[in-house]
Tab-separated table of C-alpha atoms in Angstrom:
chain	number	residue	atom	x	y	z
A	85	UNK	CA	24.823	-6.006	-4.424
A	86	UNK	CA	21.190	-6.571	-3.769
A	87	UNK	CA	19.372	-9.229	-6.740
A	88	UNK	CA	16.177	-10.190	-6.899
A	89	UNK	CA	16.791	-13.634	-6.350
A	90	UNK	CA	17.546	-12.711	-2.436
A	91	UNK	CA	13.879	-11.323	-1.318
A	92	UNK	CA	10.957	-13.709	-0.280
A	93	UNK	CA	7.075	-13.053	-0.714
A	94	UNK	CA	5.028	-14.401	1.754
A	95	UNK	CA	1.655	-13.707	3.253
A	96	UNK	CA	1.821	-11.759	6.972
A	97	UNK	CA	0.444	-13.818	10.000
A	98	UNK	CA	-0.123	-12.007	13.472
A	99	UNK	CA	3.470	-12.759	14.653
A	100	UNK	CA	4.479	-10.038	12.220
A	101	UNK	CA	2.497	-7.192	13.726
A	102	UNK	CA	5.582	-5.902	15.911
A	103	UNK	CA	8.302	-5.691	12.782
A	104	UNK	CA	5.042	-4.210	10.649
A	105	UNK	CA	4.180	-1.793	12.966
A	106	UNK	CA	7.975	-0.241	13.172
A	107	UNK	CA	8.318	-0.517	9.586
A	108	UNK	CA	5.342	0.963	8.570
A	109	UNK	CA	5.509	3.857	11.043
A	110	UNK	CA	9.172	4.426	9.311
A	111	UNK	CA	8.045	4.492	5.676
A	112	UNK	CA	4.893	6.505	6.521
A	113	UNK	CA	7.209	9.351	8.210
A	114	UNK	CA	9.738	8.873	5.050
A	115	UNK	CA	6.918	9.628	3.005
A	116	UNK	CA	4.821	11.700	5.003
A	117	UNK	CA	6.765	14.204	6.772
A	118	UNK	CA	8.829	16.236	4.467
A	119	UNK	CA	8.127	19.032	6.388
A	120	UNK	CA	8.658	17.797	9.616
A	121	UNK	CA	6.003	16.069	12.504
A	122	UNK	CA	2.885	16.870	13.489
A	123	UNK	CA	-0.180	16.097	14.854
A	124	UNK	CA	-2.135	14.934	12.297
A	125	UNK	CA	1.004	12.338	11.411
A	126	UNK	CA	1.736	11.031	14.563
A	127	UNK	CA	-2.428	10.627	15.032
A	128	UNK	CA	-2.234	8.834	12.294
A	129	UNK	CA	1.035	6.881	12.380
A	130	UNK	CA	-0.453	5.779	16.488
A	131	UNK	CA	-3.926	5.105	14.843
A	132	UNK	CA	-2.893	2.949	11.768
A	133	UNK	CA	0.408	1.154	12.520
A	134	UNK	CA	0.253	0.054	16.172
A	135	UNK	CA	0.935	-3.584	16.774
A	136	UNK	CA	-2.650	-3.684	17.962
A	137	UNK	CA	-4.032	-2.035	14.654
A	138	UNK	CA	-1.640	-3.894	12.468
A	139	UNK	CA	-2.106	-7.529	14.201
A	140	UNK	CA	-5.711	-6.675	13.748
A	141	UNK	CA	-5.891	-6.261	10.168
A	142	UNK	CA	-3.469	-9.607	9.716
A	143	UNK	CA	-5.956	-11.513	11.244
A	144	UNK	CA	-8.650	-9.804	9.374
A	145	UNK	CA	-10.449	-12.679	6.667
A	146	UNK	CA	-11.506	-9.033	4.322
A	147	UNK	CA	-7.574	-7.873	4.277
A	148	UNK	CA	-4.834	-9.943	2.267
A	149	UNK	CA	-1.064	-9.001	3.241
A	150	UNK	CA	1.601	-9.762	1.595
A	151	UNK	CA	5.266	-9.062	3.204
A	152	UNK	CA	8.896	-9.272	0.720
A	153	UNK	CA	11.845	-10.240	2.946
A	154	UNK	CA	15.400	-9.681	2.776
A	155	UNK	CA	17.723	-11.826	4.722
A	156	UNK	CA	14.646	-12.893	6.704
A	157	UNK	CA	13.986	-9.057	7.812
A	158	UNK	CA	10.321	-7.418	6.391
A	159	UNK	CA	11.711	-4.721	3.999
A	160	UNK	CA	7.992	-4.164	2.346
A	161	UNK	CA	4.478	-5.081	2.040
A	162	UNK	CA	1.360	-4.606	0.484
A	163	UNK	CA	-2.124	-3.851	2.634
A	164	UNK	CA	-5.054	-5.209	0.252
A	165	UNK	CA	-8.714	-4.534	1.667
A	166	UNK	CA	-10.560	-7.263	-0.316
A	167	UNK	CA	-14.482	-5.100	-0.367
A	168	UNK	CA	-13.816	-1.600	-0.156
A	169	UNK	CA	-15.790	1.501	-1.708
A	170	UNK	CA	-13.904	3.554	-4.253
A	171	UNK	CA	-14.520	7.576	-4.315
A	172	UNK	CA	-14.790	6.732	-8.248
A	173	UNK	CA	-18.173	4.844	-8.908
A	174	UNK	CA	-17.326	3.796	-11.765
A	175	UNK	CA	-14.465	1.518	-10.130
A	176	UNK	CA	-15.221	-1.473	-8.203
A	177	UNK	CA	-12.210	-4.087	-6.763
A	178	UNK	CA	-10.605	-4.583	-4.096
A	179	UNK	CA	-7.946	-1.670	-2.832
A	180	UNK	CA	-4.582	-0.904	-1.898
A	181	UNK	CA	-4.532	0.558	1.207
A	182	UNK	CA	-0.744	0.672	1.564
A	183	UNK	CA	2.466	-0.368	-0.407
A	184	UNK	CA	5.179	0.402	2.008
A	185	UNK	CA	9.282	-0.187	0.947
A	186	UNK	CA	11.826	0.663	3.036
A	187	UNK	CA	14.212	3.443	1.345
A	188	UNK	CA	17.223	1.257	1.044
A	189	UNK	CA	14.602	-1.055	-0.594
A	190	UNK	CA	12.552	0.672	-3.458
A	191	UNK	CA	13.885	0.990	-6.721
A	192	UNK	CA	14.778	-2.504	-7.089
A	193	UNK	CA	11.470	-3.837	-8.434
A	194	UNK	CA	9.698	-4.828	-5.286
A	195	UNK	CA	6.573	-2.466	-5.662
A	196	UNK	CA	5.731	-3.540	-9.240
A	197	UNK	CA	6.025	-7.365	-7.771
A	198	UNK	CA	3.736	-6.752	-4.934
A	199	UNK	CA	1.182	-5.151	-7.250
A	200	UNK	CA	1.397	-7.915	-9.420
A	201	UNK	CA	0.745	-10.323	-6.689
A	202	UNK	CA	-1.959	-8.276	-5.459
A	203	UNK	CA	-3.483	-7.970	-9.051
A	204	UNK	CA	-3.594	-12.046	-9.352
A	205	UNK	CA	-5.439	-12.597	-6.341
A	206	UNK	CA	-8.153	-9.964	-7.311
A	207	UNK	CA	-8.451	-11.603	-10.621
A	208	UNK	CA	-8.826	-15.159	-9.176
A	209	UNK	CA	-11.750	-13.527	-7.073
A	210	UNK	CA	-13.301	-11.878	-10.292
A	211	UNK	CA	-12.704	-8.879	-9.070
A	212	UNK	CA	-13.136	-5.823	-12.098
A	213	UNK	CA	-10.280	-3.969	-11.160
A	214	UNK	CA	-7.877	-2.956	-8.571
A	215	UNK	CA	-7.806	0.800	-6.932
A	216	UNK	CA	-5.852	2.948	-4.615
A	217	UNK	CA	-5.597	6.627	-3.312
A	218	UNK	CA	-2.095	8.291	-3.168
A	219	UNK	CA	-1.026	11.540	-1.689
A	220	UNK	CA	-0.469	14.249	-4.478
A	221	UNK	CA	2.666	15.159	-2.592
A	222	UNK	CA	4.145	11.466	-2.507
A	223	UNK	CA	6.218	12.492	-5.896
A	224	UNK	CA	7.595	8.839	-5.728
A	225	UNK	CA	3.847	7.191	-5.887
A	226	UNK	CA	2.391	10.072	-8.438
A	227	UNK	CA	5.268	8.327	-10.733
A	228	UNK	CA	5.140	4.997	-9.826
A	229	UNK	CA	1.625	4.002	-10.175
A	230	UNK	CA	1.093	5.321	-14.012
A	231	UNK	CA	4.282	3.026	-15.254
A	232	UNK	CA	2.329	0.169	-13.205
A	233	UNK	CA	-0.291	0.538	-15.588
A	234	UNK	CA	-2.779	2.843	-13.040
A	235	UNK	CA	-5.046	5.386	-14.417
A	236	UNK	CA	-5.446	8.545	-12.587
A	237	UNK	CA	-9.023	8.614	-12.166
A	238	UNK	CA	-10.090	11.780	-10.287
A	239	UNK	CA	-8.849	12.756	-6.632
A	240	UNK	CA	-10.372	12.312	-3.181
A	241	UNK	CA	-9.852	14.183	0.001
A	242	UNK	CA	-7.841	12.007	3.005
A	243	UNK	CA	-9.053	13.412	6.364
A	244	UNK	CA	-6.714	13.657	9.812
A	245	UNK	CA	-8.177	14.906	13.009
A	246	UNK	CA	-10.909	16.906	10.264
A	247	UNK	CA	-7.760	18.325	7.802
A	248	UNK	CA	-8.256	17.416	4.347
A	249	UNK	CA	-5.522	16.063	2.675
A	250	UNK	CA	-5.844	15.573	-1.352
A	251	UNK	CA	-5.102	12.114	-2.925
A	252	UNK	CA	-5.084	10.983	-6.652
A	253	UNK	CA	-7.585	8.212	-7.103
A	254	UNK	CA	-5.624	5.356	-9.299
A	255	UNK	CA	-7.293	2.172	-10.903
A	256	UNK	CA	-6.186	-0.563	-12.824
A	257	UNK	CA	-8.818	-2.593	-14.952
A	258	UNK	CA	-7.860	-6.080	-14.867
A	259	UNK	CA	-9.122	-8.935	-17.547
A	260	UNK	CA	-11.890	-10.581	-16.983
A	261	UNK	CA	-12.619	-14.315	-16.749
A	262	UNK	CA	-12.846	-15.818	-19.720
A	263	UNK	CA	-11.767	-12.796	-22.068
C-alpha cells in the first residue's frame, strides 16, 4: 500500500529533463488521446515535452517546477509560469501550465499537494491569485479543480497546428498580505 509518507516534493533541476520529458509525454497521451493519436497530439507532445523543451523551461528563472517522487522515480509535477496573461482580465497570478500524475499515481492526494505548494509560493510573491486552463474533455481535471477551491471563470480556445481546442478557464483568489 502506497501512504503519503513515501512521496518527496522537490523542485526540478535540468538533470530531470529526460524522466520529465517521458513522463509528461505519457500523462499527456493518458489524458489527451481518448480517441486515439494524431497530429495535432504528437505536434504537441514533440513541441512541449522534449528533453530540449522541458530542460529549457527548468532552467527558466519565470517557471517554478515542482516534481513528487516515489521511491526516488518522478511520478508527478507541477509546471508554474510565474508572469503569464490570463484569457480572463479580471485574473492576474501566476499560472498552471501543467499538473501531470502518473495513473497509478492520482487519487492519492498528490494534485491537491502540488497546488498547495504552488499556491504558497504565489502568495509569498503577492501574487492576487492563481489560474489555469483545462481541457473540457479532461473529465478528471473538470472535477478536480472545483473541489481544489477553482472557480470556473469563462473558457478559452487551445490552438494545435490552427485547430481550436476549448478549455475551461479556472482561478483561485488567494489572501492577500496582510488580510
Amino acid at each position: 500500500m502506497v501512504t503519503s509518507a513515501q512521496f518527496e516534493f522537490r523542485r526540478g533541476v535540468s538533470t530531470d529533463a529526460l524522466c520529465l520529458s517521458a513522463l509528461a509525454t505519457q500523462v499527456f497521451f493518458d489524458t489527451y488521446a481518448t480517441q486515439g493519436i494524431n497530429a495535432d497530439l504528437v505536434n504537441e507532445a514533440r513541441e512541449h515535452y522534449s528533453q530540449e523543451a522541458l530542460a529549457g523551461r527548468l532552467s527558466s528563472p519565470a517557471v517554478d517546477i515542482t516534481l513528487v517522487e516515489y521511491g526516488g522515480n518522478i511520478v508527478g509535477f507541477i509546471d508554474v509560469q510565474i508572469s503569464s496573461l490570463c484569457p480572463v482580465p479580471s485574473v492576474v497570478g501566476p499560472e498552471v501550465l501543467r499538473l501531470y500524475i502518473q495513473l497509478p499515481f492520482q487519487n492519492k492526494g498528490l494534485g491537491k499537494q502540488l497546488l498547495l505548494r504552488a499556491e504558497r509560493t504565489a502568495y509569498k510573491q503577492g501574487a492576487r491569485a492563481l489560474w489555469l486552463t483545462a481541457w473540457v474533455g479532461n473529465v478528471r481535471a473538470m472535477a478536480f479543480y472545483p473541489l481544489a477551491g477553482y472557480e470556473k471563470f469563462g473558457t478559452t480556445q487551445y490552438l494545435i497546428n490552427g485547430n481550436e481546442y476549448e478549455n475551461c478557464v479556472f482561478a483561485k483568489w488567494l489572501p492577500q498580505n496582510g488580510t
